[in-house]
Amino acid sequence: MPLIDPSVVDLSRLQFALTALYHFIFVPLTLGMTFLLAAMETVYVITGKQIYKDMTQFWGKLFGINFAIGVATGLTMEFEFGTNWSMYSHFVGDVFGTPLAIEGLMAFFMESTFIGLMFFGWDRLSKPGHLAVTYLTALGSNLSALWILIANGFMQNPRGASFNPDTMRMEFNSFLKLVFSEDAQAKFVHTSIAGFVTGALFVMGISAFYILRRQHREFAARSFRMAALFGVISSLAVVTLGDALGRLDYLVQPTKIAAIEGLWQDSDAGGSAAAAPWLLFALPDQAAQTNLVEFGIPYVLDPLVAHSFSTNIPGLISLEKQAGPRIKKGIAALNALQAYGKDHGAAALATFKANESDMGYGFLAQRYAPNQDLSKITPANQDAVVAQAEKDTIPNVFVTFWSFRIMMILGFYFVGLFAFAAFFSLKNRLERNPLLLKLCVWSIPLPVLACEFGWITAEAGRQPWSVYRWLPTFQAASSHSVGYMVFSLIGFALLYSVFIAAELYLMFKFARLGPQPHQAAAPEAAPAPMFAAPAE
Amino acid sequence: MGKYFTFVGLGLVLALALLLAVVAGDYGPWYFAWMVGTVMIVLIAGCGAVLFDAQHEKGEGEI
Ligand code: HEM
């Protein structure tokens, strides 16, 4: 099979990265705002106070703008798998397509239907009925994320499928293994809760803006209080789940965790694994396989990553060397597979089965084989091919290291910010702390930034694989022309720039406008019982 | 009669919730944590609002 033009692969990656990162500007807000709206409406239904209905409706309007403009862009990505990643779709479509289809047919439709009811059902549904709809919208949007993250969990740690040499694709054999994969679970919770943090900071930041301007005080103070409490627990949870994800990476993706930690040598290289420093700052140099400068805290790396004081964490240099024998086995597997394709012989099948688990490593060698043909690799040239392919097993360390650091530092910043915000809100001392309020306003975009860097960590750290240890990214793309890729990339960039401009314009406009005067000035209705008898 | 049905209905919901908790706790501990945690986060945010109302009913004007 000829290799796909590397420029086409790079352009496909760029296009996917741009569309995914763009899409993910909007997703976290949806994941978090919906539950925050549900919390506000719950208070409205229980206390009967009009102000909580106003809050639900106003923040619901901003949520609606975000949903209408941003969330549907996820659909383009589902098509991209078919158009730009057709080899990938062929190879794992059987497995990957299932959660994607469930997402589209069940969760997305559920979310969209209930969103319609949520916006237009205020006068048509009973109070508890409308509340149920708001909860179902929140559940639907988070279930959407769940199925996507199950699909992504498969790419990080393939579970529930096996390769069939007759059809040349991965075939599904366990739905439960796929859905309950630890990676999928931890990813879903980390991402969903990251959305909670985003929603909370959005509401808290805009409320802080009103408090600073002494506008809509009652409205803003209540919104601030709810968002601060929502955020303080969510930010703690996001850090906890981040730790769980890091440990999973250590267990199943050793190259990713070593890149995240900028670890070139094994952690016990200095004599003791326990004493190995956790790097706060480093400038990784991929070519020289070292950090040009580094600064770390001793005795932190091992407990943080391996949850132990005596486990050696393998560094990138030894991981690269460990890939050598796997590449050789992978070459044997692919050559046997080719022979099996011709004669369907038992011997070829047996050789393939013996080396199957390293098949993906064989693909990595194809680039460096004579005429890019694995069957031309001989004992004489094998070592040279393997030595070149080994280098490709390491992800880009600089990008992975720093994107992780930025996400993590922001994570701890959010814990601190929400803790102070909740404290001063509970003490009713917000107006005496304008600096804190200003910080809240300026921090509104930061959770989105943390999410973007989270995805960069997850995806750049997984390289060179699109499906970990099974399919390299450069084998996964479609064989388009460069012209086609450039054209569609420019098209996306232009269209999405218009979308983002429209979103920002509408968000700023409605946020500055604040709750409608009739809403803010509305006298607070007397509390009504939750399940009041209908008027005669 | 209506109360009886409500009682049975709530009993069924409880049994379902326990079953879900046992299954999810065994096979999907993080999923289970998400379900419990999300409900908790929503309730705590709601309690914060109710507390705000209580504080301000006592006449604290500052926010
Ligand atoms: C101490 C704090 C944090 C730690 C230790 C942490 C850890 C991680 C790790 C290890 C990954 C890569 C997962 C993989 O290998 O696939 C990741 C991904 C991600 N992180 Fe974080 N994170 C932290 C804070 C945050 C914050 C504050 C946010 C956003 C508000 C965030 C959002 C994300 C997102 C969206 C992803 C990509 C999706 C996923 O893999 O779950 N993280 N995080």
XYZ file of C-alpha atoms and ligand atoms in Angstrom:
642
model
C 0.000 0.000 0.000
C 1.644 3.331 -1.026
C 2.122 5.943 1.679
C -0.032 9.049 1.690
C 1.685 12.340 0.805
C 3.074 13.711 4.139
C 1.821 17.233 3.278
C -1.711 15.857 2.943
C -1.356 14.115 6.306
C -0.114 17.348 7.932
C -2.913 19.386 6.365
C -5.497 16.819 7.470
C -4.123 16.984 10.991
C -4.141 20.773 10.934
C -7.712 20.832 9.687
C -8.885 18.379 12.305
C -7.015 20.178 15.078
C -8.496 23.536 14.054
C -12.066 22.280 13.741
C -11.822 20.291 16.981
C -10.267 23.142 18.956
C -12.829 25.542 17.513
C -15.684 23.209 18.389
C -14.336 22.853 21.891
C -14.538 26.586 22.524
C -18.304 26.073 22.855
C -18.722 22.570 24.203
C -17.513 23.090 27.792
C -19.885 26.012 28.309
C -22.795 23.826 27.223
C -21.760 20.964 29.502
C -21.548 23.205 32.543
C -24.189 25.867 31.943
C -26.971 23.328 31.540
C -26.457 21.926 35.038
C -26.040 25.410 36.471
C -29.345 26.387 34.850
C -30.891 23.261 36.350
C -29.610 24.313 39.787
C -31.110 27.811 39.388
C -34.425 26.454 38.210
C -34.512 23.945 41.064
C -34.300 26.849 43.512
C -37.049 28.634 41.571
C -39.350 25.612 41.681
C -38.741 24.963 45.373
C -38.900 28.571 46.641
C -41.189 30.021 43.979
C -39.090 33.222 43.866
C -39.325 34.997 40.524
C -35.675 36.116 40.587
C -34.489 32.517 40.126
C -36.718 32.173 37.082
C -35.202 35.397 35.715
C -31.758 33.998 36.358
C -32.547 30.740 34.580
C -33.982 32.633 31.614
C -31.193 35.188 31.302
C -28.296 32.744 31.617
C -30.330 30.379 29.434
C -30.337 33.017 26.707
C -26.531 33.276 26.731
C -26.335 29.501 26.774
C -28.688 29.414 23.764
C -26.415 31.706 21.714
C -23.488 29.454 22.501
C -25.422 26.331 21.613
C -26.851 27.651 18.350
C -23.582 28.932 16.953
C -21.029 26.582 18.358
C -22.183 23.161 19.218
C -23.441 22.115 15.811
C -19.894 22.549 14.442
C -19.197 19.150 15.982
C -21.133 17.629 13.115
C -18.479 18.687 10.587
C -15.945 16.651 12.509
C -18.040 13.527 12.245
C -17.944 13.983 8.462
C -14.224 14.690 8.525
C -13.593 11.145 9.736
C -15.057 9.918 6.466
C -13.624 12.532 4.128
C -10.122 13.148 5.529
C -9.473 10.031 7.590
C -10.865 7.302 5.397
C -8.112 4.794 6.220
C -8.840 5.346 9.871
C -12.565 4.923 9.258
C -11.944 1.722 7.339
C -9.633 0.353 10.020
C -11.689 1.109 13.141
C -15.041 2.287 11.754
C -16.734 -0.811 13.114
C -15.835 0.163 16.676
C -15.519 3.921 16.429
C -18.724 4.368 14.448
C -20.866 2.795 17.168
C -20.454 5.401 19.928
C -20.557 8.141 17.292
C -23.865 6.850 15.956
C -25.306 6.537 19.448
C -24.186 10.086 20.134
C -25.873 11.414 17.018
C -29.071 9.412 17.262
C -29.637 9.385 20.978
C -27.812 12.054 22.911
C -27.690 14.860 20.336
C -31.347 14.447 19.403
C -32.312 14.211 23.065
C -30.379 17.362 23.833
C -31.749 19.274 20.837
C -35.352 18.250 21.477
C -35.253 19.193 25.127
C -33.458 22.453 24.411
C -36.414 23.446 22.223
C -38.801 22.580 25.042
C -36.623 24.401 27.544
C -36.718 27.665 25.598
C -40.281 27.603 24.385
C -41.962 25.599 27.122
C -42.007 28.127 29.963
C -45.679 28.970 29.444
C -46.746 25.550 28.251
C -45.290 23.205 30.844
C -45.925 22.958 34.582
C -43.097 24.099 36.848
C -41.871 20.586 37.677
C -42.395 19.594 34.025
C -40.152 22.409 32.828
C -37.592 21.612 35.493
C -37.512 18.007 34.294
C -36.902 19.273 30.752
C -33.979 21.416 31.936
C -32.426 18.438 33.711
C -32.926 16.275 30.615
C -31.207 18.926 28.473
C -28.269 18.899 30.878
C -28.167 15.115 30.880
C -28.473 15.000 27.078
C -25.588 17.391 26.496
C -23.360 15.481 28.891
C -24.391 12.144 27.351
C -23.325 13.547 23.976
C -19.909 14.200 25.441
C -19.903 10.748 27.016
C -20.189 8.909 23.680
C -17.551 11.070 22.028
C -15.189 10.470 24.918
C -15.863 6.729 24.795
C -14.802 6.878 21.138
C -11.721 8.898 22.064
C -10.997 6.537 24.968
C -10.774 3.754 22.381
C -8.143 5.707 20.445
C -6.080 6.148 23.624
C -6.479 2.618 24.936
C -8.183 0.272 22.432
C -10.567 -2.029 24.290
C -13.415 -4.241 23.126
C -12.176 -4.941 19.576
C -9.789 -7.229 17.739
C -8.169 -7.221 14.300
C -9.610 -9.533 11.656
C -6.985 -10.501 9.037
C -9.711 -11.512 6.562
C -11.454 -8.129 6.513
C -8.304 -6.138 7.420
C -10.117 -4.125 10.038
C -10.700 -3.935 13.759
C -13.974 -5.571 14.681
C -16.108 -4.942 17.677
C -16.376 -7.745 20.223
C -17.390 -6.179 23.514
C -19.642 -3.186 23.926
C -19.205 -3.330 27.709
C -15.400 -3.252 27.504
C -15.618 -0.233 25.223
C -18.091 1.680 27.390
C -16.561 0.799 30.749
C -12.944 1.283 29.675
C -11.179 3.158 32.467
C -9.868 5.684 29.970
C -13.350 6.462 28.693
C -14.662 6.836 32.229
C -11.944 9.118 33.520
C -11.942 11.159 30.310
C -15.669 11.677 30.449
C -15.684 12.815 34.052
C -12.614 15.074 33.619
C -14.074 16.693 30.510
C -17.622 17.032 31.796
C -16.411 18.594 35.045
C -14.027 20.841 33.092
C -17.252 22.042 31.453
C -18.761 22.682 34.885
C -15.736 24.835 35.732
C -16.164 26.728 32.458
C -19.879 27.338 33.008
C -19.307 28.412 36.608
C -16.575 30.908 35.738
C -18.651 32.302 32.879
C -21.619 33.038 35.183
C -19.379 34.183 38.028
C -17.323 36.484 35.772
C -20.304 38.222 34.188
C -21.986 38.541 37.589
C -18.778 40.086 38.940
C -18.929 42.580 36.065
C -22.456 43.638 37.130
C -21.454 43.858 40.799
C -18.473 46.041 39.922
C -20.793 48.344 37.954
C -23.432 48.177 40.689
C -25.965 46.904 38.160
C -28.580 44.184 38.741
C -27.170 43.701 42.264
C -29.657 41.169 43.613
C -29.568 39.171 40.440
C -25.787 39.237 40.139
C -25.080 38.424 43.787
C -27.268 35.314 43.706
C -25.811 34.176 40.394
C -22.303 34.779 41.728
C -23.004 32.782 44.886
C -24.394 29.807 43.010
C -21.628 29.807 40.419
C -18.880 30.154 43.034
C -20.118 27.139 44.999
C -20.711 25.176 41.802
C -17.181 26.048 40.697
C -15.320 25.368 43.912
C -16.361 21.716 44.006
C -16.023 21.282 40.244
C -12.492 22.687 40.200
C -11.451 20.323 42.990
C -13.012 17.434 41.066
C -11.271 18.376 37.825
C -7.895 18.243 39.566
C -8.727 14.858 41.139
C -9.757 13.435 37.779
C -6.676 14.976 36.170
C -4.580 12.949 38.584
C -6.556 9.805 37.686
C -5.957 10.462 33.983
C -2.249 10.999 34.560
C -2.018 7.679 36.382
C -3.883 5.944 33.555
C -1.447 7.438 31.066
C 1.374 6.057 33.194
C -0.227 2.603 33.050
C -1.240 2.464 29.381
C 0.585 5.211 27.465
C 4.126 5.374 28.887
C 5.418 7.568 26.050
C 2.706 10.152 26.710
C 3.372 10.376 30.435
C 7.140 10.594 29.872
C 6.537 13.446 27.388
C 4.130 15.165 29.803
C 6.834 15.065 32.461
C 9.736 15.901 30.125
C 11.404 12.681 31.287
C 14.223 11.631 28.932
C 16.124 9.365 31.332
C 14.486 6.759 33.577
C 13.356 8.233 36.877
C 15.861 6.067 38.791
C 18.745 7.212 36.597
C 19.984 9.469 39.405
C 20.175 6.510 41.811
C 16.718 6.652 43.397
C 13.313 6.744 41.705
C 11.810 8.367 44.800
C 14.138 11.376 44.604
C 13.401 12.142 40.932
C 12.238 15.741 40.537
C 8.893 16.800 39.132
C 9.720 19.465 36.568
C 8.102 22.836 37.021
C 9.961 24.292 34.075
C 11.892 22.713 31.203
C 12.904 23.428 27.633
C 12.836 20.025 25.937
C 15.077 19.591 22.895
C 13.702 16.704 20.821
C 16.733 16.342 18.564
C 19.268 16.243 21.403
C 16.912 14.129 23.557
C 17.445 16.269 26.618
C 16.085 19.336 28.380
C 18.135 22.437 27.639
C 17.134 23.938 30.976
C 15.115 22.329 33.712
C 13.948 23.151 37.181
C 12.012 20.745 39.392
C 10.985 19.690 42.884
C 12.634 16.480 44.104
C 10.598 13.613 45.596
C 7.391 14.657 43.819
C 7.469 12.830 40.454
C 7.121 9.248 41.675
C 4.217 9.744 44.109
C 2.478 12.031 41.634
C 2.684 9.774 38.593
C 3.041 6.231 39.911
C 1.446 6.822 43.341
C 4.500 5.151 44.869
C 7.966 5.979 46.276
C 9.874 3.150 44.681
C 8.664 2.652 41.103
C 10.923 3.462 38.192
C 9.170 5.531 35.535
C 10.760 4.746 32.165
C 12.173 7.738 30.305
C 11.760 8.486 26.624
C 15.202 7.232 25.645
C 14.612 3.757 27.050
C 11.036 3.702 25.739
C 12.423 4.420 22.295
C 14.857 1.518 22.617
C 12.077 -0.764 23.890
C 10.178 -0.062 20.672
C 12.957 -1.680 18.569
C 11.994 -5.348 19.151
C 8.320 -4.445 18.715
C 9.038 -2.832 15.356
C 10.809 -6.029 14.233
C 7.825 -8.117 15.307
C 5.525 -5.658 13.593
C 7.429 -6.031 10.319
C 7.081 -9.825 10.621
C 3.340 -9.428 11.327
C 2.717 -7.233 8.284
C 4.766 -9.403 5.957
C 2.845 -12.462 7.192
C -0.410 -10.572 6.696
C 0.537 -9.793 3.111
C 1.368 -13.460 2.490
C -1.904 -14.501 4.108
C -3.779 -12.108 1.832
C -2.337 -13.943 -1.186
C -2.663 -17.593 -0.191
C -4.760 -17.714 2.988
C -2.202 -20.223 4.252
C -2.149 -21.507 7.823
C 1.581 -20.836 8.228
C 1.244 -17.154 7.340
C -1.730 -16.835 9.667
C 0.190 -18.470 12.512
C 3.141 -16.089 12.014
C 0.764 -13.149 11.921
C -1.012 -14.244 15.112
C 2.310 -14.667 16.905
C 3.252 -11.042 16.130
C -0.190 -9.463 15.909
C 0.025 -7.308 19.045
C 2.901 -5.372 17.467
C 1.347 -4.987 14.030
C 1.059 -1.195 14.411
C 4.818 -0.894 14.970
C 5.333 -2.531 11.590
C 3.458 0.331 9.924
C 5.941 2.759 11.495
C 8.770 0.983 9.663
C 7.128 1.297 6.250
C 8.364 4.871 5.762
C 11.990 3.758 6.011
C 11.787 0.450 4.133
C 13.405 0.284 0.659
C 10.759 1.637 -1.777
C 8.499 1.843 1.278
C 7.921 -1.888 0.874
C 8.226 -3.937 4.053
C 8.911 -7.146 2.147
C 12.203 -5.584 0.986
C 13.517 -5.421 4.519
C 16.312 -7.962 4.928
C 18.497 -8.936 7.900
C 21.152 -6.676 6.376
C 19.087 -3.480 6.311
C 16.644 -4.196 9.147
C 18.621 -2.549 11.948
C 18.955 0.707 10.010
C 15.210 0.766 9.292
C 14.338 0.000 12.912
C 16.716 2.653 14.250
C 14.934 5.285 12.153
C 11.437 4.065 13.011
C 12.226 3.973 16.749
C 12.592 7.765 16.756
C 9.025 8.138 15.519
C 7.584 6.404 18.580
C 8.156 9.507 20.725
C 5.601 12.346 20.697
C 6.537 16.022 20.477
C 7.840 16.564 24.000
C 7.834 20.375 24.038
C 4.182 20.621 22.997
C 3.002 17.847 25.331
C 5.028 19.096 28.302
C 3.880 22.709 28.053
C 0.245 22.129 27.121
C -0.049 19.901 30.192
C 1.688 22.472 32.413
C -0.613 25.289 31.281
C -3.751 23.191 31.885
C -2.547 22.080 35.273
C -1.460 25.520 36.490
C -4.842 26.889 35.403
C -6.512 24.022 37.292
C -4.900 25.072 40.582
C -5.593 28.738 39.832
C -9.321 27.912 39.457
C -9.379 26.092 42.802
C -7.929 29.201 44.467
C -10.133 31.673 42.625
C -13.364 29.798 43.318
C -12.373 29.219 46.956
C -11.864 32.961 47.548
C -14.968 33.818 45.537
C -17.126 31.373 47.503
C -15.666 32.567 50.794
C -16.299 36.273 50.168
C -19.708 35.565 48.680
C -20.748 33.508 51.725
C -19.493 36.331 53.959
C -21.310 38.926 51.808
C -18.077 40.834 51.352
C -17.817 40.791 47.570
C -18.211 44.518 47.046
C -15.283 45.142 49.369
C -13.030 43.080 47.090
C -13.043 44.743 43.682
C -9.725 43.116 42.811
C -11.211 39.657 43.212
C -14.218 40.697 41.134
C -11.970 42.051 38.385
C -9.968 38.826 38.446
C -13.224 36.898 37.983
C -14.132 38.996 34.933
C -10.726 38.603 33.325
C -10.662 34.872 34.031
C -13.808 34.103 31.991
C -11.908 32.694 28.968
C -9.320 30.765 30.989
C -11.244 27.478 31.465
C -11.773 27.295 27.713
C -8.031 27.770 27.309
C -7.389 24.977 29.844
C -9.725 22.691 27.874
C -7.952 23.435 24.611
C -4.572 22.686 26.166
C -6.075 19.546 27.723
C -6.983 18.276 24.291
C -3.558 19.191 22.934
C -1.974 17.187 25.773
C -4.215 14.203 25.097
C -3.836 14.180 21.321
C -0.267 15.428 20.777
C 0.850 13.072 23.546
C -0.740 10.099 21.766
C 1.335 10.605 18.626
C 2.556 8.947 16.442
C -0.635 6.920 16.817
C -4.197 7.651 15.805
C -5.201 4.394 17.540
C -2.623 3.716 20.208
C -0.165 1.019 19.112
C -2.438 -0.117 16.276
C -2.563 2.548 13.609
C -0.097 5.401 13.059
C -1.592 8.770 12.176
C 0.256 8.986 8.862
C -1.448 5.756 7.753
C -4.905 6.949 8.782
C -5.497 9.852 6.377
C -7.271 9.928 3.005
C -5.319 10.242 -0.229
C -6.534 13.733 -1.185
C -4.562 16.246 -3.190
C -2.790 19.093 -1.394
C -4.961 21.582 -3.330
C -8.160 20.005 -2.040
C -6.907 20.110 1.529
C -5.782 23.742 1.304
C -9.093 24.742 -0.264
C -11.215 23.067 2.408
C -8.960 24.362 5.175
C -9.364 27.950 3.977
C -13.116 27.380 3.668
C -13.364 26.185 7.257
C -11.156 28.979 8.562
C -13.307 31.649 6.864
C -16.636 30.141 7.865
C -15.607 29.570 11.451
C -14.134 33.064 11.754
C -17.553 34.441 10.814
C -19.181 32.145 13.396
C -16.856 33.174 16.184
C -17.277 36.871 15.363
C -21.064 36.448 15.474
C -20.872 34.534 18.746
C -18.639 37.086 20.433
C -20.769 39.980 19.172
C -24.009 38.434 20.465
C -22.493 37.306 23.766
C -21.041 40.748 24.522
C -24.237 42.448 23.430
C -26.574 40.414 25.602
C -24.184 40.158 28.541
C -23.734 43.964 28.599
C -27.482 44.430 28.309
C -28.019 42.232 31.341
C -31.340 40.847 32.470
C -34.299 42.664 30.940
C -35.509 45.639 33.027
C -38.908 44.068 33.625
C -37.193 40.953 34.882
C -34.716 42.659 37.178
C -37.310 45.045 38.583
C -40.028 42.439 38.937
C -41.309 42.284 42.509
C -40.451 39.007 44.108
C -43.502 36.808 44.116
C -44.555 35.190 47.336
C -43.115 31.722 47.631
C -45.443 29.178 46.086
C -45.475 25.542 47.072
C -43.693 23.262 44.637
C -46.664 21.194 43.582
C -49.381 23.793 43.923
C -52.846 22.761 42.827
C -53.702 24.246 39.421
C -55.843 27.386 39.473
C -59.537 26.635 39.165
C -55.105 4.867 46.557
C -53.109 7.686 44.927
C -50.729 7.741 47.888
C -50.298 3.998 47.624
C -49.267 4.307 43.966
C -46.880 7.145 44.764
C -45.355 4.984 47.498
C -44.941 1.996 45.173
C -43.617 4.257 42.406
C -41.016 5.837 44.684
C -40.100 2.388 45.997
C -39.433 1.239 42.439
C -37.317 4.317 41.749
C -35.339 3.572 44.914
C -34.788 -0.063 43.902
C -33.680 1.059 40.446
C -31.325 3.637 41.935
C -29.775 1.015 44.218
C -29.369 -1.419 41.328
C -27.772 1.305 39.227
C -25.481 2.231 42.102
C -24.332 -1.379 42.572
C -23.768 -1.992 38.849
C -22.188 1.393 38.183
C -20.091 1.148 41.353
C -18.688 -2.205 40.200
C -18.119 -1.577 36.521
C -17.924 2.169 36.205
C -16.686 3.743 39.429
C -15.919 7.074 37.748
C -19.335 7.134 36.057
C -20.884 6.507 39.445
C -18.792 9.269 40.986
C -19.990 11.625 38.246
C -23.654 10.836 38.919
C -23.371 11.324 42.660
C -20.998 14.274 42.354
C -23.101 16.171 39.825
C -26.210 15.882 41.980
C -24.167 17.074 44.941
C -22.713 20.051 43.054
C -26.179 21.114 41.863
C -27.642 20.789 45.364
C -24.801 22.684 47.032
C -25.109 25.526 44.502
C -28.863 25.590 45.214
C -28.261 25.629 48.969
C -25.948 28.601 48.479
C -28.791 30.550 46.911
C -31.220 29.625 49.678
C -28.613 30.659 52.245
C -28.219 33.975 50.427
C -31.956 34.591 50.755
C -31.864 33.672 54.434
C -28.899 35.989 55.077
C -30.610 38.871 53.333
C -33.955 38.335 54.948
C -32.139 39.070 58.211
C -31.397 42.459 56.738
C -27.756 42.197 55.622
C -27.677 44.674 52.737
C -24.128 44.140 51.636
C -23.341 41.510 49.021
C -4.165 19.696 38.131
C -5.004 19.836 37.153
C -5.148 18.931 35.974
C -4.545 17.740 35.668
C -3.528 16.952 36.485
C -5.053 17.318 34.378
C -4.662 16.157 33.699
C -5.013 15.847 32.409
C -4.430 14.808 31.603
C -3.333 13.856 32.073
C -5.017 14.831 30.393
C -4.680 13.934 29.197
C -5.569 12.760 29.165
C -5.180 11.758 28.114
O -4.104 11.232 28.165
O -5.942 11.479 27.219
C -6.008 15.879 30.415
C -6.845 16.179 29.376
C -7.794 17.187 29.417
N -7.957 18.120 30.417
Fe -6.960 18.190 32.168
N -5.951 18.241 33.940
C -6.040 19.244 34.885
C -6.839 20.361 34.830
C -7.730 20.651 33.822
C -8.585 21.803 33.766
C -8.621 22.894 34.828
C -9.335 21.708 32.644
C -10.388 22.643 32.102
C -11.107 23.440 32.816
C -8.933 20.486 31.964
C -9.477 20.027 30.775
C -9.000 18.949 30.066
C -9.549 18.507 28.803
C -10.737 19.127 28.085
C -8.785 17.422 28.392
C -8.936 16.619 27.090
C -9.949 15.556 27.221
C -9.518 14.421 28.116
O -8.518 13.770 27.824
O -10.179 14.239 29.158
N -7.967 19.871 32.710
N -5.979 16.484 31.653
